[in-house]
XYZ file of C-alpha atoms in Angstrom:
666
model
C 39.002 95.508 -7.930
C 40.009 95.525 -11.576
C 43.168 93.547 -10.753
C 41.077 90.936 -9.014
C 38.741 90.667 -11.980
C 41.677 90.345 -14.384
C 43.129 87.565 -12.212
C 39.845 85.693 -12.174
C 39.507 86.106 -15.918
C 43.019 84.729 -16.460
C 42.216 81.723 -14.252
C 39.024 81.093 -16.136
C 40.882 81.459 -19.401
C 43.405 78.806 -18.310
C 40.631 76.418 -17.321
C 38.873 77.074 -20.619
C 42.065 76.421 -22.571
C 42.681 73.166 -20.719
C 39.120 72.011 -21.385
C 39.393 72.953 -25.063
C 42.674 71.036 -25.304
C 41.086 67.940 -23.785
C 38.088 68.131 -26.082
C 40.371 68.650 -29.056
C 42.333 65.481 -28.147
C 39.094 63.524 -27.770
C 37.879 64.764 -31.152
C 41.170 63.809 -32.798
C 41.019 60.344 -31.265
C 37.449 59.867 -32.482
C 38.415 61.025 -35.962
C 41.238 58.455 -36.028
C 38.859 55.690 -34.975
C 36.376 56.812 -37.618
C 39.067 56.646 -40.288
C 40.063 53.155 -39.169
C 36.437 51.989 -39.219
C 35.906 53.436 -42.701
C 39.006 51.605 -43.944
C 37.782 48.382 -42.394
C 34.341 48.937 -43.935
C 35.858 49.369 -47.397
C 37.880 46.213 -46.890
C 34.828 44.200 -45.832
C 32.870 45.544 -48.795
C 35.642 44.351 -51.117
C 35.640 40.948 -49.447
C 31.857 40.772 -49.739
C 32.048 41.644 -53.432
C 34.649 38.942 -54.070
C 32.633 36.422 -52.035
C 29.442 37.203 -53.952
C 31.263 36.767 -57.261
C 32.734 33.498 -56.059
C 29.288 32.348 -54.873
C 27.760 33.155 -58.268
C 30.477 31.191 -60.028
C 30.006 28.272 -57.663
C 26.245 28.389 -58.163
C 26.694 28.297 -61.943
C 29.095 25.361 -61.640
C 26.556 23.650 -59.362
C 23.803 24.099 -61.940
C 25.988 22.701 -64.704
C 26.990 19.754 -62.575
C 23.363 19.164 -61.572
C 22.276 19.110 -65.219
C 25.026 16.692 -66.103
C 24.241 14.389 -63.158
C 20.510 14.398 -63.966
C 21.266 13.577 -67.576
C 23.554 10.731 -66.511
C 21.750 9.249 -63.502
C 18.103 10.092 -64.052
C 15.429 12.169 -62.301
C 15.896 10.493 -58.867
C 18.998 12.599 -58.349
C 17.946 15.606 -56.153
C 19.511 18.850 -54.927
C 20.731 17.490 -51.612
C 22.748 14.823 -53.384
C 24.106 17.431 -55.794
C 25.325 19.547 -52.865
C 27.044 16.547 -51.286
C 28.713 15.608 -54.584
C 29.647 19.204 -55.302
C 31.528 19.557 -52.027
C 33.308 16.278 -52.717
C 34.032 16.935 -56.405
C 34.819 20.674 -56.553
C 38.533 19.953 -56.192
C 38.354 17.511 -59.126
C 36.608 20.129 -61.300
C 39.310 22.668 -60.539
C 41.916 20.208 -61.781
C 39.878 19.589 -64.992
C 39.312 15.924 -64.220
C 35.627 16.034 -64.907
C 35.392 12.382 -65.900
C 36.234 11.303 -62.329
C 32.882 12.630 -61.038
C 31.102 9.488 -62.128
C 33.758 7.412 -60.384
C 33.195 9.416 -57.175
C 29.455 8.864 -57.444
C 29.803 5.125 -57.929
C 32.435 4.648 -55.226
C 31.443 7.181 -52.568
C 27.628 6.936 -52.674
C 26.778 3.245 -52.456
C 23.589 3.744 -50.376
C 21.526 6.446 -52.067
C 18.043 6.029 -50.562
C 16.806 9.502 -49.568
C 13.940 9.233 -52.035
C 12.488 6.185 -50.231
C 10.307 7.295 -47.301
C 10.496 3.992 -45.417
C 14.294 4.178 -45.323
C 14.226 7.825 -44.250
C 12.473 6.779 -41.035
C 15.665 4.988 -40.009
C 17.758 8.185 -40.148
C 19.008 9.735 -36.914
C 16.583 12.590 -36.083
C 17.650 16.166 -35.401
C 15.964 18.230 -32.706
C 14.984 21.839 -32.123
C 17.646 23.530 -29.965
C 15.313 26.360 -28.907
C 12.909 23.798 -27.519
C 15.768 22.167 -25.614
C 16.988 25.478 -24.163
C 13.502 26.289 -22.940
C 13.180 22.803 -21.412
C 16.438 23.302 -19.523
C 15.287 26.705 -18.270
C 12.031 25.188 -17.022
C 13.907 22.403 -15.246
C 16.087 25.073 -13.586
C 12.924 26.813 -12.363
C 11.632 23.463 -11.102
C 14.869 23.020 -9.122
C 14.306 26.341 -7.353
C 10.647 25.562 -6.654
C 11.490 22.127 -5.281
C 14.150 23.647 -3.038
C 11.576 26.064 -1.623
C 9.073 23.222 -1.120
C 11.659 21.084 0.679
C 12.649 23.998 2.926
C 9.018 24.744 3.815
C 8.209 21.092 4.589
C 11.362 20.756 6.694
C 10.401 23.848 8.712
C 6.880 22.480 9.143
C 8.151 19.148 10.524
C 10.750 20.804 12.769
C 8.321 23.310 14.323
C 5.747 20.531 14.761
C 8.318 18.592 16.808
C 9.059 21.669 18.952
C 5.352 22.307 19.474
C 4.714 18.750 20.652
C 7.477 18.978 23.243
C 6.243 22.381 24.463
C 2.567 21.303 24.628
C 3.140 18.124 26.631
C 6.080 19.191 28.802
C 5.739 22.923 29.496
C 2.007 23.569 29.166
C 0.514 20.366 30.622
C 3.448 19.644 32.981
C 3.661 15.954 32.014
C 6.281 13.683 30.526
C 6.213 12.597 26.919
C 4.531 9.277 26.297
C 6.514 6.595 24.411
C 4.398 7.150 21.291
C 4.908 10.927 21.385
C 8.638 10.489 22.015
C 8.868 8.187 19.012
C 6.856 10.700 16.979
C 9.335 13.447 17.892
C 12.244 11.198 16.907
C 10.652 10.506 13.526
C 9.990 14.218 12.979
C 13.632 14.915 13.798
C 14.665 12.682 10.865
C 12.911 14.865 8.255
C 16.080 16.696 7.182
C 17.825 13.547 5.930
C 14.816 12.387 3.879
C 14.116 15.799 2.355
C 17.809 16.417 1.668
C 17.943 13.258 -0.446
C 14.964 14.534 -2.486
C 16.638 17.891 -3.129
C 20.050 16.375 -3.923
C 18.607 13.780 -6.312
C 16.780 16.453 -8.324
C 19.878 18.671 -8.350
C 21.949 15.771 -9.674
C 19.246 15.177 -12.292
C 19.533 18.830 -13.375
C 23.342 18.714 -13.373
C 23.274 15.634 -15.610
C 21.540 17.683 -18.332
C 23.911 19.220 -20.850
C 23.362 21.262 -23.966
C 24.406 18.352 -26.180
C 21.729 16.039 -24.747
C 18.265 15.544 -26.163
C 16.178 16.606 -23.176
C 13.531 13.910 -23.118
C 12.272 11.492 -20.496
C 13.722 8.663 -22.573
C 17.219 10.063 -22.957
C 18.042 11.737 -19.620
C 19.512 9.519 -16.889
C 18.991 10.361 -13.241
C 15.216 10.991 -13.006
C 14.659 7.523 -11.580
C 16.795 8.418 -8.522
C 14.589 11.448 -7.853
C 11.502 9.248 -8.105
C 12.938 6.809 -5.553
C 13.847 9.647 -3.166
C 10.334 11.130 -3.445
C 8.851 7.669 -2.860
C 10.923 7.368 0.336
C 9.568 10.720 1.504
C 6.004 9.487 0.849
C 6.729 6.408 2.956
C 8.078 8.740 5.644
C 4.793 10.714 5.607
C 2.799 7.461 5.818
C 4.881 6.494 8.841
C 4.082 9.841 10.501
C 0.308 9.656 9.924
C -0.613 7.209 12.775
C 1.515 9.240 15.193
C -0.371 12.372 14.131
C -3.580 10.529 15.062
C -2.192 9.462 18.462
C -0.878 12.938 19.329
C -4.211 14.506 18.328
C -6.108 12.054 20.555
C -3.771 12.852 23.461
C -4.365 16.585 22.975
C -8.125 16.008 22.899
C -7.963 14.014 26.160
C -6.406 16.945 28.015
C -8.564 18.803 30.558
C -8.081 22.160 28.851
C -9.384 20.886 25.511
C -12.917 22.092 24.840
C -15.366 20.657 22.329
C -14.631 23.450 19.842
C -10.895 22.865 20.112
C -11.465 19.124 19.668
C -13.426 19.824 16.478
C -10.556 22.006 15.196
C -8.073 19.221 16.005
C -10.132 16.695 14.052
C -10.429 19.059 11.079
C -6.659 19.637 11.199
C -6.035 15.882 11.254
C -8.382 15.395 8.293
C -6.546 18.080 6.267
C -3.183 16.471 7.146
C -4.457 13.092 5.950
C -5.629 14.647 2.692
C -2.243 16.365 2.263
C -0.359 13.071 2.687
C -2.745 11.391 0.213
C -2.057 14.144 -2.339
C 1.700 13.698 -1.885
C 1.228 9.979 -2.570
C -0.647 10.790 -5.782
C 2.161 13.078 -6.944
C 4.713 10.381 -6.083
C 2.820 7.765 -8.113
C 2.699 10.086 -11.156
C 6.427 10.861 -10.825
C 7.147 7.124 -10.570
C 5.215 6.501 -13.785
C 7.237 9.202 -15.558
C 10.457 7.721 -14.145
C 9.509 4.300 -15.486
C 9.413 5.916 -18.928
C 12.904 7.340 -18.433
C 14.223 3.971 -17.241
C 13.434 2.325 -20.573
C 9.862 1.007 -20.541
C 8.294 1.480 -23.960
C 4.847 2.757 -24.790
C 4.417 5.125 -21.869
C 5.599 8.227 -23.679
C 3.659 7.493 -26.822
C 0.310 6.699 -25.190
C 0.058 8.025 -21.618
C 2.685 10.771 -21.364
C 0.292 13.703 -21.829
C -2.338 12.106 -19.565
C 0.276 11.540 -16.838
C 1.318 15.189 -16.998
C -2.340 16.269 -16.834
C -2.844 14.126 -13.726
C 0.339 15.551 -12.211
C -0.936 19.082 -12.857
C -4.253 18.208 -11.191
C -2.423 16.748 -8.192
C -0.325 19.932 -7.857
C -3.514 22.026 -7.841
C -4.975 19.700 -5.173
C -1.778 20.051 -3.142
C -2.133 23.828 -3.110
C -5.769 23.577 -2.008
C -4.894 21.069 0.746
C -2.126 23.308 2.079
C -4.480 26.303 2.099
C -7.085 24.336 4.072
C -4.416 23.058 6.467
C -3.131 26.585 7.087
C -6.614 27.970 7.752
C -7.458 25.114 10.163
C -4.211 25.518 12.055
C -4.600 29.302 12.333
C -8.131 28.929 13.722
C -6.911 26.296 16.192
C -3.999 28.482 17.314
C -6.202 31.555 17.752
C -8.500 29.535 20.019
C -5.625 27.957 21.980
C -3.935 31.301 22.679
C -7.032 32.420 24.601
C -6.400 29.731 27.242
C -4.586 30.810 30.437
C -2.204 27.821 30.372
C -0.555 28.802 27.084
C 3.073 29.926 27.482
C 5.023 32.488 25.498
C 7.279 29.776 24.102
C 4.268 27.984 22.645
C 3.004 31.231 21.117
C 6.353 31.890 19.435
C 6.512 28.315 18.132
C 2.966 28.606 16.778
C 3.913 31.818 14.996
C 6.899 30.066 13.386
C 4.653 27.161 12.389
C 2.112 29.540 10.860
C 4.877 31.303 8.896
C 6.115 27.927 7.603
C 2.571 27.080 6.484
C 2.257 30.477 4.773
C 5.521 29.857 2.901
C 4.234 26.370 2.029
C 1.038 27.906 0.619
C 3.129 30.353 -1.419
C 5.447 27.731 -2.885
C 2.591 25.313 -3.712
C 0.839 28.166 -5.504
C 4.009 28.797 -7.501
C 4.280 25.084 -8.361
C 0.625 24.905 -9.407
C 1.006 28.002 -11.578
C 4.248 26.673 -13.064
C 2.649 23.350 -14.010
C -0.513 24.960 -15.356
C 1.360 27.484 -17.514
C 3.827 24.961 -18.945
C 1.535 21.937 -19.256
C 1.116 22.414 -23.005
C 4.884 22.686 -23.484
C 5.526 19.565 -21.397
C 2.821 17.587 -23.187
C 4.029 18.426 -26.701
C 7.009 16.456 -27.906
C 10.131 18.279 -29.000
C 10.340 19.228 -32.667
C 12.277 16.385 -34.263
C 12.907 16.128 -37.992
C 14.289 13.074 -39.736
C 16.311 13.726 -42.846
C 14.309 13.168 -45.995
C 10.919 13.781 -44.311
C 8.920 16.945 -44.776
C 6.923 16.810 -41.519
C 8.325 18.102 -38.230
C 6.516 16.066 -35.625
C 7.379 13.685 -32.845
C 10.011 11.040 -33.339
C 7.628 8.183 -32.609
C 5.226 9.339 -35.348
C 7.781 9.792 -38.126
C 10.611 7.450 -37.142
C 10.770 3.698 -37.085
C 10.408 1.784 -33.796
C 14.016 0.719 -34.293
C 15.088 4.360 -33.800
C 13.477 4.335 -30.330
C 15.413 1.180 -29.471
C 18.601 2.777 -30.775
C 17.882 5.785 -28.586
C 17.550 3.532 -25.526
C 20.855 1.875 -26.386
C 22.448 5.290 -26.841
C 21.208 6.513 -23.447
C 22.540 3.384 -21.754
C 25.847 3.884 -23.516
C 26.056 7.536 -22.457
C 25.186 6.599 -18.875
C 28.006 4.069 -18.893
C 30.385 6.682 -20.313
C 29.496 9.072 -17.499
C 30.615 6.525 -14.903
C 34.298 6.768 -13.942
C 36.431 4.274 -15.814
C 38.389 1.856 -13.579
C 42.157 1.867 -13.772
C 43.730 -0.806 -15.960
C 46.034 -3.455 -14.491
C 49.706 -3.146 -15.535
C 51.024 -5.720 -17.985
C 53.534 -7.235 -15.540
C 50.844 -7.626 -12.897
C 48.522 -9.264 -15.434
C 51.272 -11.738 -16.419
C 51.959 -12.534 -12.772
C 48.256 -13.090 -12.094
C 48.038 -15.306 -15.190
C 50.941 -17.427 -13.957
C 49.356 -17.694 -10.524
C 46.047 -18.762 -12.038
C 47.750 -21.330 -14.315
C 49.750 -22.752 -11.427
C 46.643 -22.837 -9.287
C 44.740 -24.724 -12.011
C 47.622 -27.191 -12.447
C 47.901 -27.703 -8.710
C 44.146 -28.078 -8.660
C 44.292 -30.926 -11.211
C 47.102 -32.703 -9.357
C 45.309 -32.281 -6.056
C 42.113 -33.649 -7.531
C 43.984 -36.724 -8.798
C 45.612 -37.266 -5.415
C 42.285 -36.834 -3.691
C 40.648 -39.385 -5.998
C 43.451 -41.943 -5.337
C 43.314 -41.406 -1.601
C 39.526 -41.651 -1.660
C 39.760 -45.013 -3.438
C 42.268 -46.290 -0.893
C 40.099 -45.022 1.941
C 37.077 -46.781 0.481
C 38.988 -50.072 0.223
C 40.270 -49.708 3.766
C 36.764 -48.942 4.982
C 35.454 -52.056 3.260
C 38.255 -54.170 4.806
C 37.541 -52.647 8.171
C 33.852 -53.466 7.929
C 34.722 -57.000 6.747
C 37.021 -57.724 9.670
C 34.572 -56.129 12.113
C 31.884 -58.520 10.881
C 34.313 -61.418 11.086
C 35.197 -60.506 14.642
C 31.537 -60.267 15.583
C 30.807 -63.687 14.020
C 33.750 -65.227 15.823
C 32.598 -63.691 19.080
C 29.101 -65.144 18.536
C 30.624 -68.561 17.765
C 32.791 -68.333 20.849
C 29.781 -67.528 23.033
C 27.838 -70.444 21.579
C 30.762 -72.845 22.080
C 31.212 -71.655 25.637
C 27.523 -72.259 26.330
C 27.765 -75.768 24.836
C 30.880 -76.536 26.886
C 29.077 -75.448 30.048
C 26.136 -77.735 29.171
C 28.487 -80.678 28.527
C 30.292 -79.952 31.771
C 27.015 -80.119 33.648
C 26.099 -83.401 31.935
C 29.508 -84.818 32.778
C 29.154 -83.805 36.386
C 25.775 -85.520 36.571
C 27.204 -88.701 35.001
C 30.114 -88.743 37.450
C 27.714 -88.391 40.361
C 25.745 -91.357 39.110
C 28.951 -93.450 38.694
C 30.061 -92.666 42.215
C 26.682 -93.738 43.608
C 26.800 -97.068 41.717
C 30.355 -97.682 42.850
C 29.323 -97.316 46.534
C 26.434 -99.734 46.142
C 28.726 -102.355 44.457
C 31.289 -102.158 47.261
C 28.609 -102.768 49.899
C 27.409 -105.995 48.172
C 30.810 -107.747 47.839
C 29.298 -110.869 49.294
C 26.733 -111.121 46.568
C 27.176 -113.301 43.647
C 29.484 -112.554 40.764
C 26.485 -112.616 38.450
C 25.012 -109.720 40.270
C 28.431 -108.031 40.200
C 28.858 -108.679 36.518
C 25.300 -107.608 35.915
C 25.927 -104.517 37.976
C 29.120 -103.917 36.037
C 27.367 -104.431 32.745
C 24.542 -102.194 33.889
C 27.131 -99.720 35.022
C 28.802 -99.941 31.668
C 25.459 -99.413 29.951
C 24.654 -96.508 32.257
C 27.986 -94.939 31.547
C 27.758 -95.517 27.769
C 24.849 -93.092 27.027
C 26.893 -89.898 27.444
C 28.918 -90.561 24.276
C 25.706 -91.114 22.310
C 24.351 -87.854 23.711
C 27.559 -86.100 22.719
C 27.238 -87.450 19.202
C 23.698 -86.087 18.933
C 24.913 -82.727 20.197
C 27.676 -82.689 17.589
C 25.228 -83.348 14.779
C 22.954 -80.562 16.031
C 25.924 -78.225 16.159
C 26.769 -78.893 12.516
C 23.188 -78.229 11.354
C 22.934 -75.016 13.359
C 26.341 -73.758 12.125
C 25.300 -74.234 8.449
C 22.122 -72.128 8.931
C 24.034 -69.452 10.825
C 26.693 -69.239 8.131
C 24.044 -68.726 5.407
C 22.294 -66.027 7.442
C 25.571 -64.331 8.277
C 26.656 -64.322 4.647
C 23.378 -62.613 3.676
C 23.824 -60.011 6.418
C 27.431 -59.509 5.436
C 26.599 -58.991 1.760
C 23.838 -56.483 2.597
C 26.042 -54.436 4.877
C 28.998 -54.485 2.489
C 26.795 -53.151 -0.316
C 25.415 -50.462 1.960
C 28.882 -49.487 3.135
C 30.160 -49.319 -0.439
C 27.295 -46.940 -1.391
C 27.917 -44.733 1.634
C 31.658 -44.616 1.030
C 31.100 -43.612 -2.623
C 28.755 -40.817 -1.505
C 31.278 -39.672 1.078
C 34.015 -39.653 -1.546
C 31.862 -37.610 -3.934
C 30.961 -35.053 -1.265
C 34.576 -34.814 -0.104
C 35.837 -34.227 -3.644
C 33.139 -31.623 -4.221
C 34.025 -29.904 -0.954
C 37.706 -29.885 -1.907
C 36.971 -28.307 -5.312
C 34.687 -25.681 -3.769
C 37.361 -24.958 -1.172
C 39.926 -24.314 -3.898
C 37.471 -22.089 -5.786
C 36.629 -20.162 -2.622
C 40.306 -19.534 -1.968
C 40.770 -18.221 -5.500
C 37.709 -15.989 -5.125
C 38.997 -14.759 -1.776
C 42.286 -13.737 -3.412
C 40.427 -11.923 -6.153
C 38.242 -10.212 -3.562
C 41.352 -8.993 -1.720
C 42.746 -7.595 -4.960
C 39.431 -5.873 -5.726
C 39.354 -4.361 -2.229
C 42.822 -2.906 -2.692
C 41.776 -1.479 -6.064
C 38.647 -0.066 -4.440
C 40.679 1.660 -1.741
C 42.996 3.161 -4.344
C 39.995 4.384 -6.354
C 38.476 5.913 -3.218
C 41.723 7.768 -2.537
C 41.870 9.060 -6.113
C 38.199 10.077 -5.885
C 38.880 12.063 -2.711
C 41.818 13.799 -4.381
C 39.698 14.590 -7.444
C 36.822 15.963 -5.352
C 39.267 18.105 -3.389
C 40.704 19.447 -6.634
C 37.207 20.129 -7.999
C 36.208 22.003 -4.840
C 39.442 24.006 -4.979
C 38.831 24.905 -8.617
C 35.249 25.898 -7.825
C 36.499 28.165 -5.030
C 39.049 29.723 -7.399
C 36.341 30.288 -10.004
C 34.124 31.954 -7.415
C 36.938 34.234 -6.239
C 37.838 35.182 -9.827
C 34.185 35.822 -10.602
C 33.818 38.048 -7.549
C 37.009 39.961 -8.369
C 35.787 40.522 -11.928
C 32.419 41.687 -10.664
C 34.062 44.117 -8.226
C 36.363 45.407 -10.950
C 33.424 45.893 -13.309
C 31.472 47.736 -10.639
C 34.498 49.921 -9.884
C 34.994 50.674 -13.579
C 31.335 51.545 -14.005
C 31.486 53.826 -10.954
C 34.629 55.433 -12.327
C 32.979 56.007 -15.701
C 29.971 57.529 -13.992
C 32.279 59.834 -12.005
C 34.129 60.848 -15.139
C 30.870 61.633 -16.909
C 29.746 63.727 -13.968
C 33.078 65.589 -13.976
C 32.806 66.253 -17.729
C 29.279 67.586 -17.359
C 30.313 69.787 -14.429
C 33.284 71.119 -16.423
C 31.066 71.855 -19.390
C 28.674 73.689 -17.096
C 31.557 75.696 -15.655
C 32.861 76.480 -19.149
C 29.429 77.634 -20.250
C 29.079 79.693 -17.078
C 32.481 81.265 -17.664
C 31.623 82.003 -21.279
C 28.343 83.615 -20.292
C 30.063 85.609 -17.520
C 32.752 86.756 -19.892
C 30.178 87.814 -22.427
C 28.280 89.826 -19.821
C 31.485 91.581 -18.722
C 32.289 92.435 -22.318
C 28.874 93.990 -22.741
C 29.228 95.921 -19.503
C 32.561 97.308 -20.656
């Protein structure tokens, strides 16, 4: 028994010695660290002493320099200017060139106007960074709240679509009407519209950096969120008439009682009020976005009132959602008592009720967020212009030109954010220049050729018209002459018939006297003679008619030639214009092809860049997770080590107490 006790005591003694050795090493290490810290403390104290002495000397030199500058340049010289000159002239003082200070003042400070208040309003204002950090934190909270609101509204629309299909198809055993089918299709599109709202606000938040002045005037990207929210309001307006039609169809069902019809009407009224409240919020957001897009006067006059109206609309939204949830729950509780209600409809109604409860929760959060931070949103950020004592808004202390400069600066920063297009290589630019020069030269030569050919064409057209008129006149003359020849032929035939008749009568009376024969011959000669006189009359008539026709034809010819000349000149002008536009269109088409190729190359580079960014983000996430796991493991290890140390100390104390008791017993 004694041997066993001695063995245990030796074991305990070994453990105690090991523990004492460990604690001794720890104490030595701590003593070394303490010595190092004391040495570092002495060193820092020495440095502080030297720095304080140097600061006192510098302050004395500053006072001397200030006295000298005030004596030289008058009482308008203030401390700020002395500090600026001191930093610029301290090197000159160390080299004992004190006379050069006046030269520095005259050459380096040509615009010394801090004492004039009107000029101080033109200085670039500085802003309160704490105010900006808080604004960014609030915008981050708004991002989370908007994400919850979008999720709740998306669930509400999706479960409403499922409920419509279950009510009309499974419960009532009827096909969907065209209006209800269209309503379901529109409800199915809610994810795309709400996703654009969430993404636009996220991009707006990502565009905010610590270097920016967080103000509605200086932050780009809020206008895109306003447009996305306006599209969602239009989407809700498009859904409203289909809500009315579906409610009327539900009320027309045989299982719908008067109480259920009253609940349906109350639910429709609350939905209408909800959509109206969303439209109010969208109009207020649009007014704020118009301020961020560059319209002046909104921030200075109506900014606080717009935020107050937005806060009121958020409170109304929460109340509308609460009323909608209560109406729907009462309607569902009444519907579930009917024998035709299926289990699928009950489950869908439960999901819809949960979505409305989450919507009530998130609208309450939004209303509380707006109400608590309304004063912060309404007050302008603390901006101080150099040379002014007040710390108020920029529009109250600064000049209107500073606001315009701020707008120009925001536009410039927005342009800098856009990706810069790749520049064209020098050889390609020279080649394009040569092509353009050659195209312009060829254009001039082609225009000259076109003008010459157009002149020739106009002359040929005039000659053509002239000879066509001549041919027509000759054809008319030919027809007239042919008609006259036919008339003369008829007259000649008649005269020949008469001569033949007289000749027969003279042959029958051969026995008559020669007087009668001569008289008959003379009469015959006189009867035959008239045709030439008739021909002469016809010839004279022909000459008179030809003179009148020639005058009329010349008038017609002159009129038509003038008209043809005008038309040909118009045709030439239009043809030349068409040719020039054709050449310009070809040049523009070439440029468009080049731009399309550049666009494709930029799209490829953008895809590569986005892939790289996503890869880097994944690497960052993995590194972050590995660091977090390592930190957790190290913390667990430290906790385990502490527990082991405490347990060892307890064992050591127990051994000491046991050893002491044994010594007393002995």
